[in-house]
CSV table of C-alpha atoms in Angstrom, one decimal:
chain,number,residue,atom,x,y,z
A,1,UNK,CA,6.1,-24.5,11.0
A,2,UNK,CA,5.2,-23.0,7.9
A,3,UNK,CA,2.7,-25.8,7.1
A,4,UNK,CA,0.9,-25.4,10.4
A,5,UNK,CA,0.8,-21.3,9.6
A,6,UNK,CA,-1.1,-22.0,6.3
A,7,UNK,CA,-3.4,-24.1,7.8
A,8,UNK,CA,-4.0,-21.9,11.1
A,9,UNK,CA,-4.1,-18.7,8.4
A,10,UNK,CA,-6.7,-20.6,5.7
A,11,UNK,CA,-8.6,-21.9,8.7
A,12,UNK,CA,-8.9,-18.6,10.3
A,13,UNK,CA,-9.6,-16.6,7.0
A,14,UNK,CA,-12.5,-18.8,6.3
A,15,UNK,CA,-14.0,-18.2,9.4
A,16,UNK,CA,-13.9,-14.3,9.1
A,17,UNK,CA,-15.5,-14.9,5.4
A,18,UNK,CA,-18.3,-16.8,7.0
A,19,UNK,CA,-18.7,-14.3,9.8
A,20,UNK,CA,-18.4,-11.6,6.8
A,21,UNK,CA,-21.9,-12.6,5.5
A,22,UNK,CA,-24.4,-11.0,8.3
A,23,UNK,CA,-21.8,-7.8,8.1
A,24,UNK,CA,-22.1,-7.8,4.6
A,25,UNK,CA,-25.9,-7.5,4.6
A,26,UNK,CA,-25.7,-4.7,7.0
A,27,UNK,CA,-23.0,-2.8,4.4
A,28,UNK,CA,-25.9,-3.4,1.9
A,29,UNK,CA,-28.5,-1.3,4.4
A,30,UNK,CA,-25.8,1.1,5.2
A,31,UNK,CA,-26.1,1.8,1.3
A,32,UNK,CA,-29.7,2.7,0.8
A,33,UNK,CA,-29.1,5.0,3.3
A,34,UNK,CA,-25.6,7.0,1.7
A,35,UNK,CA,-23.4,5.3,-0.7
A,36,UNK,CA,-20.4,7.2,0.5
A,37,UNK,CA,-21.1,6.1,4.1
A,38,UNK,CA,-21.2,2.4,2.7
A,39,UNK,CA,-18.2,2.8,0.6
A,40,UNK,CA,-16.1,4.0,4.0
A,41,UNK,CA,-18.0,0.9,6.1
A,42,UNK,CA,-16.7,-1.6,3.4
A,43,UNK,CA,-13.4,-0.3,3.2
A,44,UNK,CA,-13.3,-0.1,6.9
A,45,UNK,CA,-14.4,-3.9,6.9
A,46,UNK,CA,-11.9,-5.0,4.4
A,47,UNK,CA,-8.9,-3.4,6.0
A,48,UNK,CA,-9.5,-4.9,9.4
A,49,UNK,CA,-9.9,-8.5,7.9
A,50,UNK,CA,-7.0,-8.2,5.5
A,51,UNK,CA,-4.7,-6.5,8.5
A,52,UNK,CA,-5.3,-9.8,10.5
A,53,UNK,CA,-4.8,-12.2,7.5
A,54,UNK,CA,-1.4,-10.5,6.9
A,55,UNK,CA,-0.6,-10.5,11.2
A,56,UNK,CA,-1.1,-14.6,11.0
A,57,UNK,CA,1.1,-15.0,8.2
A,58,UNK,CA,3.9,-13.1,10.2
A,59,UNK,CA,5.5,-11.5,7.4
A,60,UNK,CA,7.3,-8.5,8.3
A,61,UNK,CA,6.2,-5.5,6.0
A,62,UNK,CA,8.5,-2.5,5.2
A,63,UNK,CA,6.8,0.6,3.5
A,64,UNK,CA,8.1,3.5,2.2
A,65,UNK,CA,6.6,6.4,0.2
A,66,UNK,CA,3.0,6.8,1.0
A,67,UNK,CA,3.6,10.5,1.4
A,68,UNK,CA,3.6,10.6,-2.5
A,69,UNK,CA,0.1,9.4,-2.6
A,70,UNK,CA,-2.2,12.3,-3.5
A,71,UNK,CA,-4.6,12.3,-1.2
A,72,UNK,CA,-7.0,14.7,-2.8
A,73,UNK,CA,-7.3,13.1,-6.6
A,74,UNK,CA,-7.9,9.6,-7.6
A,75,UNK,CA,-5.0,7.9,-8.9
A,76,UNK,CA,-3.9,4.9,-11.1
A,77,UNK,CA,-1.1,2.9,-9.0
A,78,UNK,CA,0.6,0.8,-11.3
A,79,UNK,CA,2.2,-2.5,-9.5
A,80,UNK,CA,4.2,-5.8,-10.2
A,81,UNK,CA,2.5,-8.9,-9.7
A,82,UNK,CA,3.7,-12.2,-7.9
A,83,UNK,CA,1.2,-12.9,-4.8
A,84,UNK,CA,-1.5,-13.3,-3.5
A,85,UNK,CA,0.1,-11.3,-0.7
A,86,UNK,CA,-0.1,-8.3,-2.7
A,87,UNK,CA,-3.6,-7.6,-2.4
A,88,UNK,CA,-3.7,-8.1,1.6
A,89,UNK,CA,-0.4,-6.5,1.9
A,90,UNK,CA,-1.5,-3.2,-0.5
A,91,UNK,CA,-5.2,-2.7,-0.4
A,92,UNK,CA,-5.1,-1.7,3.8
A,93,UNK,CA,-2.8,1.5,2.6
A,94,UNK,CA,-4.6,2.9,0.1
A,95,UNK,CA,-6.1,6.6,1.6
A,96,UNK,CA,-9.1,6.2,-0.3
A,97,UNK,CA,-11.6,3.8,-1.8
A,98,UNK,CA,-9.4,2.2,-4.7
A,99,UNK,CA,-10.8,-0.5,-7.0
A,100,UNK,CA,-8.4,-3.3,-8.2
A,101,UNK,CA,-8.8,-4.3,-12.0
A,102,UNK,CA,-9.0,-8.2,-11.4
A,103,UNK,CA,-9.0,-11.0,-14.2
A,104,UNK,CA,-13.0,-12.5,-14.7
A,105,UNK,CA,-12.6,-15.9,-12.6
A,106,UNK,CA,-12.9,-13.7,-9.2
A,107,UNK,CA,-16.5,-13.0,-10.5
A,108,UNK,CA,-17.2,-16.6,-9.9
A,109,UNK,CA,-16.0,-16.8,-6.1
A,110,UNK,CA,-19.2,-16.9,-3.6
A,111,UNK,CA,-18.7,-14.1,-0.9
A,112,UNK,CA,-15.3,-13.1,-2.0
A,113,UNK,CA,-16.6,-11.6,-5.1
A,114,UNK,CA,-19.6,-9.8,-3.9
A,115,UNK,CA,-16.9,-7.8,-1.1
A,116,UNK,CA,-14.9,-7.4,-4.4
A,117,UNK,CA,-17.9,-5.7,-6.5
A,118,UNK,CA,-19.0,-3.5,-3.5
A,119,UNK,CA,-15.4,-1.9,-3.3
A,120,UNK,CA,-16.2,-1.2,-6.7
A,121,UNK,CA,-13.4,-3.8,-8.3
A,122,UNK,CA,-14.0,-4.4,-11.7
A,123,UNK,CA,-13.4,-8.1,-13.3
A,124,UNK,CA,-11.3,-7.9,-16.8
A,125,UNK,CA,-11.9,-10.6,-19.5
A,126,UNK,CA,-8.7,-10.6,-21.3
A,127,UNK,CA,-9.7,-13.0,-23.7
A,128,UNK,CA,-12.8,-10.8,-25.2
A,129,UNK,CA,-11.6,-7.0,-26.7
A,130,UNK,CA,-14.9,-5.7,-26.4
A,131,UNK,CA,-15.6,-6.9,-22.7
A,132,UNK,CA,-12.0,-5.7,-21.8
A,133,UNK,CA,-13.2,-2.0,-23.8
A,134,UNK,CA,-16.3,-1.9,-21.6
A,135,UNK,CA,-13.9,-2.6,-18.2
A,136,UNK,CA,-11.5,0.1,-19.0
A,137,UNK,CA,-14.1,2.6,-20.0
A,138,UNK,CA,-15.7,1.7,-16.6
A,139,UNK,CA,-12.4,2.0,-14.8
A,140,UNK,CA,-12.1,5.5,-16.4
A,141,UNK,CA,-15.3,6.7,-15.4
A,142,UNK,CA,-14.9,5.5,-11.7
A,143,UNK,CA,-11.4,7.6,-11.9
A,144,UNK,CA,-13.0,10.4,-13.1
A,145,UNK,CA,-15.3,10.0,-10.0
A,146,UNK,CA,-12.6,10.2,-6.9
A,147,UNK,CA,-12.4,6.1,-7.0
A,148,UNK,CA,-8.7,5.3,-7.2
A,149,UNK,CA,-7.7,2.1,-9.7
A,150,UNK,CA,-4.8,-0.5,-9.4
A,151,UNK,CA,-3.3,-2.6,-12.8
A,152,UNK,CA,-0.7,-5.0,-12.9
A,153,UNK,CA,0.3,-4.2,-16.6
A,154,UNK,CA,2.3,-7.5,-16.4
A,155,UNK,CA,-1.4,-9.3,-17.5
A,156,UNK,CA,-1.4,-11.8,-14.4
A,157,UNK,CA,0.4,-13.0,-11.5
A,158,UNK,CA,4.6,-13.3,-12.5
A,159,UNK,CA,4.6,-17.3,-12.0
A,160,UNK,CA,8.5,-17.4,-13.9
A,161,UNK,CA,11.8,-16.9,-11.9
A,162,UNK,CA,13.6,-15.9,-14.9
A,163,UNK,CA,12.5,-12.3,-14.8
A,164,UNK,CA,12.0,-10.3,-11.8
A,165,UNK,CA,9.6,-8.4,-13.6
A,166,UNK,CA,8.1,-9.2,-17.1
A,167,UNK,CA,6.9,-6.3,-20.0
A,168,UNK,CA,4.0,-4.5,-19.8
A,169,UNK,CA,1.3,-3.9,-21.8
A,170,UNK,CA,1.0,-1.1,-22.8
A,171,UNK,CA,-3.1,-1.0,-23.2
A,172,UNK,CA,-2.8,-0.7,-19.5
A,173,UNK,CA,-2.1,2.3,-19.0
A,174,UNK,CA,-5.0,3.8,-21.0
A,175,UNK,CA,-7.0,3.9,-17.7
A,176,UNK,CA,-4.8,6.9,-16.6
A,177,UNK,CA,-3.9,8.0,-19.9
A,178,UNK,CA,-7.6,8.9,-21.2
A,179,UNK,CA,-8.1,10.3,-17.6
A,180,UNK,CA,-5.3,12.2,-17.5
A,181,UNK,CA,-4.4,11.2,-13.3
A,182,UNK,CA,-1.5,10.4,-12.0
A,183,UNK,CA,0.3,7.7,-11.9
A,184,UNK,CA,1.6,6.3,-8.6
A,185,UNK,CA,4.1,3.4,-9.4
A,186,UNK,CA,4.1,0.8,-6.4
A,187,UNK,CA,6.6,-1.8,-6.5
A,188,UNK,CA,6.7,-4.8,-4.8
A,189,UNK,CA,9.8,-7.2,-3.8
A,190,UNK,CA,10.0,-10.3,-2.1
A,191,UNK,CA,6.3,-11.4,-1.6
A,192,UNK,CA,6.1,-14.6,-3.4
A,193,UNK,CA,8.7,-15.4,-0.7
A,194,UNK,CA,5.9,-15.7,1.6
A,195,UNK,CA,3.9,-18.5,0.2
A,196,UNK,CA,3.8,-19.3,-3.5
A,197,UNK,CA,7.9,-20.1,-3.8
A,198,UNK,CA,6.8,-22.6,-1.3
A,199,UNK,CA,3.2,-23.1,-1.6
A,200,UNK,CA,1.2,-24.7,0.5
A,201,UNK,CA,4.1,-23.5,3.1
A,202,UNK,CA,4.0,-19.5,4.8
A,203,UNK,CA,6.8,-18.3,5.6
A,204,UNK,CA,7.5,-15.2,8.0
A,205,UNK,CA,9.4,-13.3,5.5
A,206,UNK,CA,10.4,-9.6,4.8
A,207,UNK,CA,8.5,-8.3,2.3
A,208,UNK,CA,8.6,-4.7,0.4
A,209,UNK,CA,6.4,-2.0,-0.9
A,210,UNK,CA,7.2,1.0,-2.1
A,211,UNK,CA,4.9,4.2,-3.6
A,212,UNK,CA,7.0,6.6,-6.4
A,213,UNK,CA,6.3,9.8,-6.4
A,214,UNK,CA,3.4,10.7,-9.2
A,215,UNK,CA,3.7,11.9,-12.8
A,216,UNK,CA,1.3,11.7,-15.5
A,217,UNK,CA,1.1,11.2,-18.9
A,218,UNK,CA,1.6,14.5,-20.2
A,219,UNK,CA,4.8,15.1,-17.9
A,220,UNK,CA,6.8,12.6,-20.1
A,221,UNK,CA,8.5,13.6,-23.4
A,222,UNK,CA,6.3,12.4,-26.7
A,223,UNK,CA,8.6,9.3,-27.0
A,224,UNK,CA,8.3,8.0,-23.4
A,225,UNK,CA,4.6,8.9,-23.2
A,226,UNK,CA,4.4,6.8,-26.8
A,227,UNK,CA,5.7,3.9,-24.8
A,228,UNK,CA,4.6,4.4,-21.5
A,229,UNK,CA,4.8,0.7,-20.5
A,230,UNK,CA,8.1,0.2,-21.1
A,231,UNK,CA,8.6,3.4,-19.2
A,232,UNK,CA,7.7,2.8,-16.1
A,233,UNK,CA,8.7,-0.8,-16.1
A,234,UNK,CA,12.2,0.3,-16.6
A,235,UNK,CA,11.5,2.9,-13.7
A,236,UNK,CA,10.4,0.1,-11.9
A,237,UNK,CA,13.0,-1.7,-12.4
A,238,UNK,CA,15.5,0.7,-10.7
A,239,UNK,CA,13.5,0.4,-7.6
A,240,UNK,CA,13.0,-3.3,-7.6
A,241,UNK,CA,16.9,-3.5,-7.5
A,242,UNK,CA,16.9,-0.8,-4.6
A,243,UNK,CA,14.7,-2.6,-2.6
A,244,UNK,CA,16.0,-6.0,-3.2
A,245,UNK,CA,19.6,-4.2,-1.4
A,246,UNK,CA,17.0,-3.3,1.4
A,247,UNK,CA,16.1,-6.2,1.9
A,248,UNK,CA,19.6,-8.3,2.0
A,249,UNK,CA,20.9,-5.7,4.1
A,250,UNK,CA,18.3,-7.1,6.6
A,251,UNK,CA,19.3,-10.2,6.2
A,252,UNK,CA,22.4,-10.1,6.5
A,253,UNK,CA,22.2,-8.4,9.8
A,254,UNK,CA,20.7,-11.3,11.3
């Protein structure tokens, strides 16, 4: 069963990335006209398709916490990393237009990366400091500007079973540190349960996210703000536990 949802899921998504192309030109019309009104047409867009790519893999999602999403500021939400699933599973809760801070190689992807750039994603070379310097610097400007930004301070997708989550780094906080705005800590359990613990295989698992209530830089003592990763990781942490009780609970019902 889980090999035929894949397939039924990839073959579908593909087809609504075809059909994407015609609505993509009209987003691109929409945007000599207002920029704003584009921004809300693409997000629109990207909801509804993501929304059905998470209904055909038949996860079940639990949310808690978007009342502590400001809904009046941009923010910085600061996640853990191990799907794919996150993206589709995240992105259609976001309140406002949020740009994810991706690794370089989504540049290269026909279609998916022109939807990325016009939801104002940035692509992150990790590999060239003065690149990286003109991605943050970018991010911090778009934040400055009302456009939300997500970071996975782990550096990439968590591919080891050892650690539930691994350190962060610490440079990736400087988005909202140089900003100044809130940080909104959204952690994430059980989503590689859906498909990469099993890849090619989908499974109709129960997966987690949950939005902290925000703090910013300046709200922590000079020690915690001095490591700031390690902070919130350890915050994190806590929660990742909490919701990993959720969801046995769950189970165990069954």
């Amino acid at each position: 069963m889980g090999y035929i949802r894949f397939g039924y899921t990839a073959i579908i998504v593909f087809i609504l990335f075809i059909l994407s192309i015609p609505v993509l030109l009209i987003d691109l019309l929409i945007g000599v006209f207002s920029m704003k009104a584009r921004d809300k047409f693409t997000m629109g867009v990207v909801r509804v398709t993501f929304s059905i790519a998470v209904f055909l893999t038949g996860i079940k999602v639990h949310v808690s916490g978007l009342e502590n999403i400001p809904k009046d500021k941009a923010v910085v939400y600061i996640g853990n990393h191990r799907s794919f699933i996150d993206v589709l599973v995240s992105y259609k809760l976001f309140p406002e237009i949020t740009a994810f801070i991706a690794k370089k190689e989504f540049s290269k992807v026909p279609i998916l990366s022109w939807w990325m750039r016009l939801l104002h994603n940035l692509f992150l070379d990790r590999h060239d400091i003065k690149q990286g310097t003109k991605t943050i610097l970018k991010a911090i400007e778009q934040v400055n500007n009302g456009i939300s930004a997500v970071i996975f301070p782990e550096g990439t997708r968590n591919k080891t079973y050892e650690h539930d989550i691994t350190e962060f780094h610490e440079g990736s906080f400087k988005i909202a540190t140089k900003s100044g705005c809130p940080i909104v800590m959204m952690t994430m359990y059980n989503m590689s349960a859906a498909l990469e613990d099993h890849f090619p295989q989908i499974r109709n698992v129960h997966v987690f996210i949950d939005f902290a209530k925000p703090f910013t830089a300046n709200d922590l003592d000079p020690e915690d703000k001095k490591h700031i990763g390690a902070y919130t990781r350890e915050k994190m942490l806590v929660r990742y536990d909490e919701l990993r009780k959720e969801h046995d609970a769950i189970i165990a019902k069954k």
